[in-house]
CSV table of C-alpha atoms in Angstrom, one decimal:
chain,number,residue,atom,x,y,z
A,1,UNK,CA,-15.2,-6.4,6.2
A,2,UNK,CA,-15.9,-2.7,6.3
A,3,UNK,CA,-16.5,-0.4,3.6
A,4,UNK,CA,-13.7,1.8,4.3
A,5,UNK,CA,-11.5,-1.3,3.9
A,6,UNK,CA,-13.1,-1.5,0.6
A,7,UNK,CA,-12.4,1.6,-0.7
A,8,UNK,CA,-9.1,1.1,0.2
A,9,UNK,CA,-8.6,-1.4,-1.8
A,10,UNK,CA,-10.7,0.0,-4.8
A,11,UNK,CA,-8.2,3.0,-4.0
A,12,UNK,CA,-5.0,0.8,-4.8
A,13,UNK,CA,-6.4,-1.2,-7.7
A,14,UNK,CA,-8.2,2.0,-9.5
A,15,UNK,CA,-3.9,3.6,-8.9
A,16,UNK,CA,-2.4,0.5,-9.7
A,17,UNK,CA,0.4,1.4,-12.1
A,18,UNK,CA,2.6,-1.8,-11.7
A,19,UNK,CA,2.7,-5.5,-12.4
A,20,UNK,CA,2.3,-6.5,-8.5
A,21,UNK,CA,-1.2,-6.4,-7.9
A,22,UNK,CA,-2.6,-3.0,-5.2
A,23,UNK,CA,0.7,-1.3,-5.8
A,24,UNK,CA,1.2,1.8,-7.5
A,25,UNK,CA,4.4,4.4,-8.2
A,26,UNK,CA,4.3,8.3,-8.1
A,27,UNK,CA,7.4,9.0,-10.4
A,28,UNK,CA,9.2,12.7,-11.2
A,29,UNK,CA,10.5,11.6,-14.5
A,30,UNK,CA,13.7,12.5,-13.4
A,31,UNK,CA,16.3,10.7,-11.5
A,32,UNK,CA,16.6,10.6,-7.9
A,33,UNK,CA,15.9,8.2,-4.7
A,34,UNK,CA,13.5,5.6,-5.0
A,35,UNK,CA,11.6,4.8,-1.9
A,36,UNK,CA,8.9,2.0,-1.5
A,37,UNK,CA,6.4,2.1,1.6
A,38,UNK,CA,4.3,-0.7,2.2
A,39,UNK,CA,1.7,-0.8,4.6
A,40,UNK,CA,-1.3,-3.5,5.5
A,41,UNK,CA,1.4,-6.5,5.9
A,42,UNK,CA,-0.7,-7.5,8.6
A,43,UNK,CA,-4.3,-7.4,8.0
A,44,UNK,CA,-5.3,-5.9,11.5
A,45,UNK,CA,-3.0,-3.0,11.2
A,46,UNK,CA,-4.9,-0.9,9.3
A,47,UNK,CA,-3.0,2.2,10.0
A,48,UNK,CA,-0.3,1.7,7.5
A,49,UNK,CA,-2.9,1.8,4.8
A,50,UNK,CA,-4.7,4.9,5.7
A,51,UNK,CA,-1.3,6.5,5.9
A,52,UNK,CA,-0.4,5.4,2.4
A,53,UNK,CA,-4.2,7.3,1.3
A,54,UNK,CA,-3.1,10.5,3.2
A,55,UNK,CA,0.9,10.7,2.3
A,56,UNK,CA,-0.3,9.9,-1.6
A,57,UNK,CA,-2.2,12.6,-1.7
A,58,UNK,CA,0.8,15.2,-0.9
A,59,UNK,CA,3.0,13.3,-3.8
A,60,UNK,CA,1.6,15.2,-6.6
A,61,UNK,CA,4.8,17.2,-7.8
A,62,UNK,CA,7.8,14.9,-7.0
A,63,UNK,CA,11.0,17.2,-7.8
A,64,UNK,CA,12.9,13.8,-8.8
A,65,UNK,CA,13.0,10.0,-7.7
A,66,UNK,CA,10.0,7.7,-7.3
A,67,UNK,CA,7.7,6.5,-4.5
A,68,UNK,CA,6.2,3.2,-4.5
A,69,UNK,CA,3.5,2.4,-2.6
A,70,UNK,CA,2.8,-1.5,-1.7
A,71,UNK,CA,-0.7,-2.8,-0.1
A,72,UNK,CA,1.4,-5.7,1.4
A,73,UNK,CA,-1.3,-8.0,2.3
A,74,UNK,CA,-4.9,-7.4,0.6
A,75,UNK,CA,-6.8,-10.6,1.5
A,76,UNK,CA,-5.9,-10.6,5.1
A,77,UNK,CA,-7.1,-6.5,5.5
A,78,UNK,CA,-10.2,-7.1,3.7
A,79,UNK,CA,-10.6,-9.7,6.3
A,80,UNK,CA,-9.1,-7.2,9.3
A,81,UNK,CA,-7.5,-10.6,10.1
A,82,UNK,CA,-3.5,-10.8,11.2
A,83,UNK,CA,-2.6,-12.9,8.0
A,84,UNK,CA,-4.3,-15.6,5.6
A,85,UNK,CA,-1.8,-18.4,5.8
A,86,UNK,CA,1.5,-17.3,7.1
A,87,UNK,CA,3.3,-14.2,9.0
A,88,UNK,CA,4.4,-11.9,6.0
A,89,UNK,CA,7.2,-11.0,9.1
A,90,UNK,CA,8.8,-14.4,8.8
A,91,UNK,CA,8.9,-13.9,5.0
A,92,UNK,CA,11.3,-11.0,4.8
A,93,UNK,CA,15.4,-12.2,5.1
């Protein structure tokens, strides 16, 4: 467990604006495309999550639409560990 992993996660829960837990959504206020980007599904991959950090950061003035942003898979990127019990992969149909 690092302490850039931590602040990650302190980064989702301190933006969380939603009822799934280390999610949050950057929203216009006026209709448009809705997008949702979800990084850290696999614990080990920490890429996804530091790209969420930096793309969040250029979201301030949306023209229209909404941007959710998902830390898929908390526990197991805490843990910089592939997944806690199962493949989130084989969960998706």
């Amino acid at each position: 467990m690092t302490e850039a992993r931590i602040e990650a996660l302190e980064f989702f829960a301190q933006r969380q604006n939603t009822s799934l837990s280390y999610s949050f959504i950057i929203c216009s206020g006026v209709p448009g495309p809705k997008i949702v980007i979800m990084g850290g599904v696999h614990g080990n991959e920490p890429v996804g999550v530091d790209a969420i950090i930096e793309i969040q950061k250029d979201l301030t003035e949306l023209k229209r639409g909404e941007v959710t942003f998902i830390l898929g898979n908390p526990q197991a990127y805490l843990q910089d560990i592939r997944f806690i019990s199962s493949n989130l992969n084989r969960c998706f149909i």
